[in-house]
Amino acid sequence: MSGEDSSKSRIDLDALLLMGLPMREGVVPPLPSGATDDASWDEHADAIVQKLTGVARLGATSAADRELLSALCAAPSLAPEPGEPSSSSRNAGVTTMSDSDHPKSNSSEAPASIGTRGPVSRQPRPSLKELAERMSKTPGPSSVGPSSGRISAVSTPLPGGATTLPSAASTPLPATRTPVPVPAVTTPLPAPVAAAPEPKSAPISAPPPSAKAPSATITQAAKIAESKPSEAAKEKLAPVVPIESVRAPLPTKTSGGYGGLVVAGLGIAAAAGLFVFLRASNVNKTADNAANKPAETAPVAPPPATEQPDERAAVDTSTAKAAPAPVPSETASADDGTDINKLADASSSAAPTPGGLGALPPASALAANDPKKDPAKPFVPNPDGTLDDAMRDAAGNPINKKPEPASQEATGPKNVPDTPPQGSISAYVGSVMGRAKACVAGADDNSSASVTFGSGGQVQKVTVGGWAAGKSAASCIEAALKGGKVEPFSKPTYGFTVTIRP
Amino acid sequence: MAGASDRELIERARAGDADAFGLLVRRHQRRIYRLAAHLTRSAPEAEDVTQETFVRAYQALDRFDGRSEPFTWLYRIAVNLSLNQIRARKSKLRRSTADDPRILAFVAETRPTVGDPAGASDRRRIAEALYDGIDSLSETLKTTLILVCIEGMSHDEASKVLGCPEGTVAWRIHEARRKLKAFLAERGYGGEVE
């Protein structure tokens, strides 16, 4: 098929997909006999009605028939699509992708005893990777579960109390957790305290009913730990900390570590921003001083800021107190002897291109305030010397920067599609169809309407066909369909036919 | 009685008025047949489904609670019967496009004007590609797409037929259209894949 044909097909297909519809008003597949006329359909209907004469109504049907009818009147059993939003979460007003991604995780992570954990059950759901790692670390089936790592990490060196542990809790443990000398752990900790940090062990190890006193002890300890998870447990666990630090980190610490990293990252970013701001202020002050003492600066005349290819060089130059050449950041920092420049350079180097967003504002600001750039041009200091003003100056100060021609995107023609977007037309149909249907309420048959839009998106013409044609409903439909519009498009007109069922 | 609404006809049929139900049959049989033809891709099966739909609806008249429109109730029965028909025959149906009722209807609808045989051939190829694409969809997506895009149901009406939230219908339509476009693009139609 040629390209022209393909293009034509695309247009046709869009129309088909939009209305969907090869099957418009009155277009029904022919009967098996090939007939499509009304008489054939009437005969078809008569045949159906005749079949009804011998059909028993619901009350007189057998149990099997009633069951079949129930199934037929129920919603079709269609398998949900992968990725389909679940109806339960939608109904609950909370739609989470994880619900559909991990449909079984809830059940697997919610043992019967999870209700006794309190806050533990509100912990964020572990990722699949995390679960897989834990599963690979847990040797026995008794420790299968999301918190098995915690069990083994804490319960390994249990003291004399270890003898009181149920067998499931003291089952083989990963080798990485064993090398801790037992006496060092056991001596400072009483049995309940040693058992305290393993509240997950009781429910997950699921001691058999035969384990009576020992499991009760553990459970009590676990309850104590759960009742005061943040106070008693932490205080009493304090001596354990060095031992734990020798071992593999606890899962809770792992998850908290990410949070710590995030907080640390935010802190560093905030500090960097503060340093950049302080640095810019210092530079402004330096520039002010330089403006007051222009003779002291070197008579270097770099190109204007708007044409300078490397604005970072301008920053470094000005910061380095007018070094004769584009000075790298190391030179500048060596001059200042402070960390501010390092941080500023680091932040500016984060943007790979000179015009990057990360480097542009301070560099442009400094370049705009640099009195050396154009000695003939009077330096206009910022009224209040703030960074905002510096950025404003760099961005659009008419004194320092000539107005650039507007970009092509801003001045070019708008990207108007050839035809109205499908979403726009769908929205139009959805908005007017209710009123149009109201016009044909109680009608015997369908009506159709050909709607023609002008390029501005407004309805130009509506031609009503089908049942409503020639009736008062036609004007009603026309008015209804003219009550909306689509998005503008480039073609002179665009039209389609819509079916209006009663 | 011709101007009576579907609900009124249902009430009359419940009361034993066979003519009322006959009118209901005449009013909706084509749509039911069209729906069944699109789902089953077989005219004889579609005819069977149509007849069975009305018979079962008549049997279950007392079960119709009036909360939904009668035609959505009929559609639901027809969808269930069509799916039963499809599942019963498994994959043994592989029809040629020559007797595909949808293709026939499409050709009849887009009957070429005199002197445009090439256009007619193109339209037939488009129809075949379109229906191949629809057939390639899953049962769920195909049913939803047919109800909304071919039968012209609103999302709300389709959600009542399918017994799922309206948002799910919207999602399925979006997904079906996306897959359909991709399918057609692979065949050289369109070229734009969302």
XYZ file of C-alpha atoms in Angstrom:
696
model
C 0.000 0.000 0.000
C 1.384 3.359 -0.944
C 2.056 6.108 1.522
C -0.921 8.031 0.329
C -3.124 5.034 0.768
C -1.687 4.483 4.181
C -2.392 8.040 5.153
C -5.915 7.721 3.917
C -6.316 4.533 5.857
C -5.113 6.184 8.962
C -7.721 8.864 8.671
C -10.407 6.329 8.055
C -9.254 4.189 10.926
C -9.208 7.084 13.274
C -12.767 7.759 12.377
C -13.623 4.105 12.747
C -11.915 3.808 16.055
C -13.335 7.010 17.271
C -16.923 6.221 16.694
C -15.833 2.708 16.429
C -18.031 2.180 14.026
C -18.467 0.509 10.867
C -21.787 -0.405 12.409
C -23.673 2.792 12.409
C -27.335 3.344 12.470
C -29.177 0.615 10.738
C -26.089 -1.313 9.820
C -26.567 -4.729 11.241
C -24.849 -7.825 10.033
C -27.103 -9.761 7.723
C -29.027 -12.671 9.066
C -27.656 -16.097 8.290
C -29.985 -16.187 5.359
C -28.331 -13.050 4.064
C -31.449 -10.993 4.498
C -31.224 -7.523 5.931
C -34.651 -6.088 5.188
C -37.216 -5.194 7.775
C -39.560 -7.955 6.760
C -36.935 -10.547 7.511
C -36.334 -9.043 10.873
C -40.023 -9.016 11.589
C -40.163 -12.673 10.742
C -37.195 -13.212 12.985
C -38.963 -11.462 15.820
C -42.121 -13.449 15.216
C -40.145 -16.638 15.416
C -38.738 -15.587 18.741
C -42.143 -14.638 20.083
C -43.538 -17.948 18.982
C -40.817 -19.711 20.869
C -41.895 -17.863 23.962
C -45.325 -19.376 23.950
C -44.064 -22.650 25.242
C -41.553 -21.163 27.610
C -42.188 -21.289 31.301
C -41.569 -18.190 33.318
C -39.144 -18.109 36.193
C -41.500 -19.360 38.816
C -42.256 -22.470 36.845
C -38.743 -23.342 35.855
C -36.637 -26.054 37.353
C -33.866 -25.438 39.815
C -31.255 -25.900 37.127
C -32.961 -23.376 34.920
C -33.187 -20.932 37.765
C -29.523 -21.361 38.391
C -28.781 -20.828 34.741
C -30.933 -17.736 34.666
C -29.151 -16.396 37.694
C -25.855 -16.893 35.953
C -27.089 -15.234 32.802
C -28.433 -12.232 34.651
C -25.239 -11.854 36.614
C -22.288 -9.844 35.446
C -20.221 -11.620 32.820
C -17.228 -13.419 34.211
C -14.466 -11.640 32.416
C -10.949 -12.046 33.650
C -9.408 -8.766 34.744
C -6.757 -7.460 32.447
C -3.181 -7.271 33.695
C -2.723 -3.866 35.189
C -6.388 -3.204 35.375
C -7.373 -1.079 38.338
C -9.036 -3.276 40.866
C -12.594 -2.462 41.661
C -12.064 -2.843 45.380
C -9.361 -0.260 45.591
C -11.290 2.029 43.333
C -14.354 1.687 45.433
C -12.341 2.379 48.496
C -11.110 5.556 46.985
C -7.540 4.381 47.200
C -5.973 3.174 44.031
C -2.525 1.804 44.485
C -0.592 0.162 41.747
C 0.964 -2.112 44.288
C -2.399 -3.644 44.959
C -2.509 -5.050 41.521
C 1.184 -5.680 41.322
C 1.314 -7.738 44.484
C -2.080 -9.246 44.800
C -0.870 -12.021 47.053
C 1.462 -10.052 49.198
C -1.223 -8.985 51.578
C -2.240 -12.456 52.423
C 1.288 -13.708 52.703
C 2.315 -10.856 54.902
C -0.600 -10.951 57.188
C -0.331 -13.916 59.445
C -3.051 -14.554 61.926
C -1.098 -13.039 64.733
C -0.294 -9.837 62.964
C -2.936 -8.039 64.878
C -0.863 -8.405 68.027
C 1.993 -6.505 66.540
C 0.357 -3.152 66.552
C 2.574 -0.695 64.796
C 4.493 -3.436 63.066
C 1.580 -4.111 60.796
C 1.716 -0.538 59.606
C 5.228 -0.796 58.397
C 5.688 -0.193 54.698
C 5.330 -3.258 52.610
C 8.727 -4.723 51.794
C 9.700 -4.899 48.202
C 9.893 -8.140 46.323
C 13.644 -7.886 46.285
C 13.691 -7.472 50.014
C 11.416 -10.410 50.468
C 13.563 -12.506 48.179
C 16.658 -11.605 50.131
C 15.010 -12.519 53.362
C 13.773 -15.756 51.952
C 17.224 -16.637 50.754
C 18.645 -15.916 54.188
C 16.127 -17.968 56.059
C 17.051 -21.618 56.047
C 14.071 -23.385 57.474
C 10.402 -23.306 56.716
C 9.742 -22.157 60.239
C 11.241 -18.801 59.484
C 9.383 -18.177 56.283
C 7.938 -14.744 56.459
C 8.767 -11.163 55.919
C 10.301 -10.609 59.311
C 12.321 -13.776 59.544
C 15.481 -11.775 59.316
C 14.632 -10.015 62.504
C 13.986 -13.227 64.263
C 17.278 -14.776 63.507
C 19.233 -11.607 63.922
C 18.131 -11.123 67.463
C 17.281 -14.513 68.693
C 20.503 -16.213 67.766
C 22.526 -15.499 70.846
C 19.799 -15.889 73.340
C 21.201 -16.720 76.701
C 20.184 -19.339 79.082
C 16.832 -18.261 78.000
C 17.691 -19.812 74.732
C 16.820 -23.126 76.179
C 13.371 -21.836 76.800
C 12.881 -20.876 73.205
C 10.615 -23.043 71.179
C 12.346 -25.132 68.653
C 11.047 -23.135 65.777
C 12.607 -19.948 67.062
C 15.985 -21.506 67.671
C 16.235 -23.419 64.455
C 19.381 -23.204 62.371
C 20.511 -19.698 61.829
C 22.535 -18.048 59.149
C 26.235 -18.379 59.680
C 26.737 -14.665 59.414
C 24.957 -14.077 62.670
C 26.549 -16.736 64.801
C 30.104 -15.602 65.525
C 29.075 -13.356 68.373
C 30.236 -14.804 71.661
C 27.248 -15.898 73.570
C 28.346 -14.912 77.069
C 28.853 -11.343 76.017
C 25.243 -11.164 75.072
C 23.700 -13.241 77.724
C 25.241 -11.761 80.801
C 23.826 -8.291 80.760
C 20.433 -9.239 79.534
C 17.766 -10.979 81.491
C 15.807 -13.500 79.612
C 12.697 -11.408 79.036
C 14.769 -8.555 77.737
C 16.677 -10.772 75.415
C 13.454 -12.035 74.088
C 11.964 -8.593 73.949
C 13.378 -7.458 70.657
C 11.939 -10.342 68.803
C 8.246 -9.700 68.878
C 7.993 -11.142 65.403
C 9.361 -14.453 66.478
C 6.339 -15.489 68.407
C 3.768 -15.168 65.669
C 5.953 -16.279 62.834
C 7.649 -19.183 64.465
C 4.173 -20.312 65.386
C 5.040 -22.517 68.331
C 3.016 -25.646 68.404
C 0.420 -26.074 71.086
C 2.679 -28.533 72.811
C 5.196 -25.819 73.633
C 3.617 -24.529 76.783
C 5.669 -22.688 79.353
C 8.555 -21.635 77.149
C 6.361 -20.240 74.458
C 4.333 -18.469 77.057
C 7.460 -16.836 78.374
C 8.434 -15.691 74.963
C 4.990 -14.441 74.215
C 4.896 -12.454 77.417
C 8.238 -10.967 76.611
C 7.063 -10.156 73.180
C 3.985 -8.494 74.558
C 6.107 -6.449 76.900
C 8.217 -5.362 74.008
C 5.181 -4.530 71.951
C 3.526 -2.577 74.689
C 6.475 -0.209 74.931
C 8.299 -0.586 71.725
C 9.977 2.767 71.817
C 10.893 3.112 75.443
C 11.429 -0.066 77.357
C 12.770 -2.010 74.474
C 15.167 0.655 73.430
C 16.490 1.249 76.911
C 16.919 -2.383 77.658
C 18.374 -3.097 74.317
C 20.994 -0.494 74.652
C 23.715 -2.909 75.773
C 23.010 -5.053 72.777
C 23.860 -2.349 70.342
C 27.578 -3.071 70.071
C 26.889 -6.677 69.397
C 24.358 -5.838 66.783
C 26.765 -3.512 65.149
C 29.140 -6.421 64.720
C 26.494 -8.422 62.966
C 24.590 -7.759 59.843
C 22.367 -4.709 60.124
C 18.834 -5.218 61.167
C 16.193 -4.851 58.506
C 14.724 -1.921 60.339
C 18.048 -0.201 60.199
C 18.267 -0.988 56.540
C 14.970 0.586 55.805
C 15.800 3.496 58.060
C 19.088 3.873 56.295
C 17.371 4.871 53.137
C 15.471 7.511 55.006
C 18.694 8.675 56.565
C 20.306 8.887 53.194
C 17.440 10.902 51.888
C 17.566 13.255 54.854
C 21.314 13.554 54.502
C 20.960 14.253 50.818
C 18.382 16.911 51.470
C 20.594 18.441 54.098
C 23.533 18.542 51.758
C 21.403 20.047 49.059
C 20.101 22.674 51.446
C 23.612 23.440 52.619
C 24.801 23.708 49.055
C 21.973 26.062 48.238
C 22.757 28.170 51.273
C 26.408 28.309 50.345
C 25.594 29.292 46.808
C 23.343 32.005 48.095
C 25.990 33.260 50.504
C 28.545 33.101 47.822
C 26.382 35.063 45.459
C 25.905 37.660 48.149
C 29.620 37.800 48.699
C 30.190 38.148 45.026
C 27.661 40.934 44.858
C 29.471 42.683 47.620
C 32.733 42.055 45.843
C 31.253 43.411 42.701
C 30.042 46.437 44.562
C 33.494 46.965 45.904
C 34.894 46.424 42.486
C 32.494 48.946 41.080
C 33.602 51.440 43.663
C 37.195 50.708 42.815
C 37.250 50.042 39.102
C 40.879 50.967 38.752
C 41.936 48.073 40.877
C 40.443 45.498 38.599
C 42.313 44.113 35.708
C 41.257 45.608 32.381
C 40.011 42.384 31.009
C 37.110 42.699 28.649
C 35.431 39.379 28.174
C 32.532 39.146 25.765
C 29.088 40.087 27.035
C 27.275 37.642 29.189
C 24.623 36.909 26.630
C 27.187 35.840 24.099
C 29.684 34.217 26.357
C 29.833 30.527 25.684
C 31.088 29.555 29.088
C 29.315 31.394 31.798
C 30.916 29.307 34.422
C 34.214 30.828 33.397
C 32.748 34.195 34.099
C 31.725 33.084 37.517
C 35.115 31.760 38.287
C 36.776 34.799 36.895
C 34.800 37.201 38.958
C 35.058 35.062 42.001
C 38.776 34.818 41.633
C 39.021 38.569 41.746
C 39.559 39.146 38.077
C 42.091 36.554 37.231
C 43.408 37.184 33.743
C 42.161 34.027 32.154
C 39.162 31.730 32.562
C 40.185 30.386 35.889
C 39.176 26.919 36.863
C 37.335 26.450 40.033
C 40.322 25.106 41.885
C 42.058 28.417 41.448
C 39.145 30.275 42.778
C 38.813 28.087 45.773
C 42.479 28.355 46.403
C 42.106 32.091 46.431
C 39.240 32.147 48.805
C 40.389 29.299 50.867
C 36.836 28.457 51.749
C 34.584 25.559 51.018
C 31.958 27.782 49.558
C 33.521 27.788 46.171
C 33.936 24.078 46.191
C 30.316 23.614 46.911
C 29.335 26.208 44.393
C 31.524 24.646 41.778
C 30.140 21.290 42.623
C 26.646 22.586 42.209
C 27.496 24.284 38.965
C 29.330 21.279 37.659
C 26.227 19.265 38.289
C 24.879 20.884 35.170
C 26.789 19.419 32.270
C 26.179 22.253 29.876
C 27.026 25.862 30.514
C 23.475 26.854 29.898
C 22.130 24.281 32.254
C 19.648 25.253 34.839
C 21.916 24.378 37.682
C 24.628 26.756 36.627
C 22.745 29.475 34.869
C 21.272 31.662 37.557
C 24.316 32.408 39.645
C 26.630 32.524 36.661
C 24.419 34.867 34.752
C 23.864 36.930 37.797
C 27.533 37.281 38.337
C 28.183 37.877 34.705
C 25.549 40.553 34.619
C 27.128 42.282 37.563
C 30.633 41.876 36.354
C 31.986 45.348 35.700
C 34.864 43.984 33.693
C 32.740 42.548 30.986
C 31.990 45.776 29.273
C 33.993 48.646 30.702
C 32.167 51.090 28.533
C 28.858 50.056 29.922
C 28.000 51.488 33.284
C 27.578 48.918 35.951
C 24.164 48.947 37.497
C 24.244 47.387 40.878
C 21.250 45.643 42.268
C 19.176 47.980 44.337
C 19.087 45.651 47.262
C 21.771 43.277 46.209
C 19.657 40.174 46.449
C 20.070 37.054 44.429
C 16.640 37.537 42.915
C 17.666 40.815 41.456
C 20.848 39.310 40.169
C 18.869 36.609 38.464
C 16.420 39.134 37.106
C 19.264 41.149 35.744
C 20.767 38.110 34.151
C 17.520 37.018 32.649
C 16.080 40.168 31.234
C 17.685 43.369 32.340
C 17.520 45.583 29.297
C 20.659 47.372 30.330
C 22.854 44.357 30.335
C 21.110 42.241 27.790
C 19.694 42.998 24.428
C 16.309 41.527 23.731
C 16.771 38.304 21.895
C 14.469 37.303 19.115
C 11.675 35.179 20.372
C 12.121 31.499 19.944
C 10.494 29.702 17.131
C 8.262 27.874 19.475
C 6.888 31.082 20.830
C 6.404 32.796 17.519
C 5.729 29.868 15.238
C 2.289 28.686 14.310
C 0.460 26.682 16.868
C 0.502 22.950 16.519
C -3.068 22.495 15.459
C -3.941 18.967 14.391
C -5.522 18.228 11.064
C -8.585 16.840 12.704
C -9.923 17.261 16.185
C -8.244 15.018 18.704
C -10.153 11.915 19.506
C -10.344 12.786 23.131
C -11.870 16.095 22.259
C -14.526 14.468 20.137
C -15.200 11.837 22.729
C -15.652 14.573 25.268
C -17.971 16.382 22.922
C -20.063 13.310 22.317
C -20.195 12.590 25.998
C -21.284 16.111 26.770
C -24.102 16.322 24.262
C -25.298 12.754 24.058
C -27.364 12.941 27.200
C -29.429 15.827 25.908
C -29.689 14.272 22.487
C -30.939 11.023 23.945
C -33.521 12.894 25.899
C -34.916 14.146 22.615
C -35.631 10.630 21.398
C -36.844 9.088 24.610
C -39.509 6.551 23.835
C -38.626 6.366 20.176
C -39.110 3.127 18.340
C -35.830 3.151 16.574
C -32.460 4.771 16.527
C -31.710 8.162 15.145
C -28.538 9.379 13.625
C -27.009 12.770 13.305
C -24.206 13.902 11.060
C -22.277 16.613 12.810
C -19.952 18.902 10.912
C -17.455 21.042 12.756
C -15.702 24.130 11.563
C -11.995 24.501 11.995
C -12.591 26.526 15.109
C -14.214 23.533 16.693
C -17.740 24.853 16.660
C -20.609 22.861 15.237
C -21.447 24.107 11.797
C -24.101 21.753 10.677
C -26.195 18.969 12.083
C -28.182 16.668 9.863
C -30.589 14.408 11.651
C -31.573 11.073 10.161
C -33.248 7.906 11.233
C -36.293 7.918 13.433
C -36.109 11.560 14.376
C -35.792 12.828 10.840
C -38.583 15.174 9.962
C -39.940 15.208 13.453
C -39.787 17.752 16.173
C -37.117 15.674 17.808
C -34.796 16.595 14.965
C -34.592 20.207 16.027
C -34.182 19.091 19.607
C -31.276 16.880 18.607
C -29.823 19.626 16.508
C -29.933 22.031 19.410
C -28.431 19.461 21.702
C -25.569 18.638 19.385
C -24.823 22.274 18.834
C -24.337 22.672 22.523
C -20.720 21.646 22.448
C -17.545 22.071 20.553
C -14.283 20.328 19.913
C -10.756 21.598 19.886
C -9.680 23.617 16.865
C -8.149 21.827 13.935
C -6.583 22.823 10.665
C -8.877 21.245 8.158
C -11.761 23.403 6.960
C -14.350 21.029 8.295
C -14.590 17.733 10.022
C -17.668 15.615 10.403
C -18.880 12.344 11.663
C -22.115 10.554 12.272
C -23.325 9.671 15.677
C -26.085 7.244 16.549
C -28.627 8.288 19.104
C -30.449 5.471 20.701
C -33.689 6.100 22.504
C -48.089 0.697 22.655
C -45.424 1.575 20.130
C -44.519 4.638 22.142
C -44.247 2.783 25.404
C -40.930 2.737 27.105
C -38.973 -0.425 27.659
C -39.874 -0.441 31.306
C -43.540 -0.212 30.515
C -43.210 -3.075 28.088
C -41.447 -5.126 30.701
C -44.220 -4.454 33.177
C -46.858 -5.405 30.656
C -44.976 -8.557 29.730
C -44.764 -9.448 33.368
C -48.485 -9.121 33.541
C -48.783 -11.599 30.700
C -48.928 -9.324 27.683
C -47.043 -11.295 25.066
C -47.393 -8.537 22.530
C -45.527 -6.205 24.806
C -42.632 -8.563 24.946
C -42.885 -9.032 21.198
C -42.499 -5.328 20.769
C -39.495 -5.442 23.031
C -38.030 -8.127 20.826
C -38.613 -6.118 17.688
C -37.096 -3.074 19.291
C -33.885 -4.680 20.448
C -33.307 -7.762 18.352
C -31.021 -6.065 15.859
C -28.771 -4.641 18.499
C -28.616 -7.928 20.315
C -27.870 -9.681 17.062
C -25.195 -7.166 16.190
C -23.590 -7.552 19.580
C -23.673 -11.316 19.317
C -22.316 -11.216 15.782
C -19.375 -9.151 16.912
C -18.684 -11.368 19.861
C -19.175 -14.710 18.190
C -18.110 -13.714 14.669
C -20.697 -16.093 13.355
C -24.075 -15.220 11.945
C -25.762 -18.530 12.842
C -24.409 -18.394 16.354
C -25.427 -14.788 16.649
C -28.932 -15.711 15.633
C -29.013 -18.468 18.207
C -27.734 -16.119 20.858
C -30.340 -13.543 19.940
C -33.185 -15.996 20.238
C -31.797 -17.434 23.433
C -31.373 -13.981 24.895
C -35.014 -13.126 24.535
C -36.170 -16.526 25.671
C -34.049 -16.307 28.781
C -35.083 -12.748 29.382
C -38.700 -13.768 29.153
C -38.087 -16.551 31.627
C -36.357 -14.166 33.960
C -38.801 -11.295 33.668
C -39.555 -11.493 37.347
C -35.877 -11.210 38.100
C -35.589 -7.838 36.431
C -35.534 -5.443 39.331
C -35.832 -2.249 37.348
C -32.709 -0.687 38.726
C -31.099 -0.668 35.325
C -32.435 -0.080 31.893
C -34.040 -3.102 30.264
C -31.717 -2.951 27.328
C -28.649 -3.161 29.571
C -30.232 -6.181 31.178
C -30.764 -7.744 27.758
C -27.232 -6.881 26.793
C -25.912 -8.584 29.871
C -27.782 -11.763 29.059
C -26.594 -11.593 25.479
C -22.995 -11.076 26.521
C -23.177 -14.030 28.876
C -24.711 -16.252 26.225
C -22.167 -15.138 23.648
C -19.294 -15.821 25.983
C -20.742 -19.206 26.784
C -20.965 -19.905 23.081
C -17.374 -18.828 22.500
C -16.029 -20.799 25.413
C -17.951 -23.879 24.448
C -16.481 -23.997 21.007
C -12.970 -23.252 22.237
C -10.763 -22.334 19.332
C -12.272 -24.396 16.621
C -13.789 -21.391 14.901
C -11.469 -19.942 12.371
C -13.639 -18.385 9.797
C -12.647 -16.754 6.619
C -13.422 -13.132 6.130
C -15.806 -14.065 3.354
C -18.517 -15.161 5.763
C -17.642 -12.915 8.658
C -20.879 -11.076 9.328
C -18.987 -8.024 10.455
C -17.087 -7.799 7.217
C -20.261 -8.292 5.277
C -21.929 -5.526 7.186
C -18.964 -3.279 6.742
C -18.887 -3.856 3.036
C -22.596 -3.233 2.839
C -22.223 -0.038 4.793
C -19.347 1.281 2.762
C -20.709 0.141 -0.555
C -18.468 1.760 -3.099
C -19.651 4.349 -5.449
C -19.483 3.527 -9.089
C -15.989 3.853 -10.397
C -14.214 3.375 -7.115
C -13.349 -0.294 -6.957
C -9.913 0.395 -5.545
C -11.421 2.298 -2.667
C -13.783 -0.559 -1.977
C -10.916 -2.983 -1.899
C -9.032 -0.740 0.487
C -11.993 -0.438 2.761
C -12.398 -4.155 2.868
C -8.752 -4.571 3.771
C -9.157 -1.962 6.457
C -12.163 -3.764 7.819
C -10.327 -7.051 7.856
C -7.395 -5.512 9.636
C -9.671 -3.771 12.090
C -11.562 -6.915 12.961
C -8.418 -8.968 13.102
C -7.154 -6.450 15.596
C -10.330 -6.627 17.608
C -10.167 -10.413 17.571
C -6.601 -10.270 18.814
C -7.740 -8.533 21.960
C -8.499 -10.425 25.089
C -12.052 -11.431 25.803
C -12.347 -8.715 28.382
C -11.051 -5.914 26.248
C -12.925 -7.071 23.188
C -16.243 -7.264 24.971
C -15.817 -3.857 26.493
C -14.689 -2.337 23.228
C -17.625 -3.777 21.334
C -20.103 -2.534 23.879
C -18.718 0.984 23.952
C -17.213 1.620 20.559
C -19.444 -0.452 18.341
C -22.702 -0.608 20.210
C -22.303 2.993 21.247
C -22.921 2.447 24.912
C -21.764 4.988 27.397
C -19.210 3.965 29.958
C -21.899 4.013 32.569
C -24.137 1.695 30.595
C -21.277 -0.638 29.785
C -20.275 -0.721 33.420
C -23.778 -1.851 34.292
C -23.695 -4.555 31.676
C -20.275 -5.792 32.689
C -20.727 -5.290 36.400
C -17.556 -3.336 36.865
C -16.785 0.267 37.794
C -17.065 2.908 35.165
C -13.400 3.686 35.565
C -12.534 0.126 34.734
C -14.513 0.421 31.533
C -12.645 3.589 30.664
C -9.342 1.895 31.383
C -10.242 -1.085 29.250
C -11.302 1.112 26.365
C -8.076 3.022 26.557
C -6.084 -0.175 26.701
C -8.040 -1.785 23.887
C -7.615 1.243 21.673
C -3.935 1.353 22.419
C -3.451 -2.275 21.536
C -5.647 -1.969 18.509
C -3.699 0.969 17.226
C -0.464 -0.852 17.767
C -1.833 -3.858 15.933
C -2.968 -1.735 13.015
C 0.289 0.139 12.937
C 2.111 -3.146 12.577
C -0.010 -3.814 9.549
C 0.817 -0.523 7.995
C -2.289 1.349 8.993
C -1.990 4.477 10.972
C 1.568 4.513 12.094
C 0.874 6.253 15.317
C 1.091 4.128 18.369
C 0.230 5.563 21.691
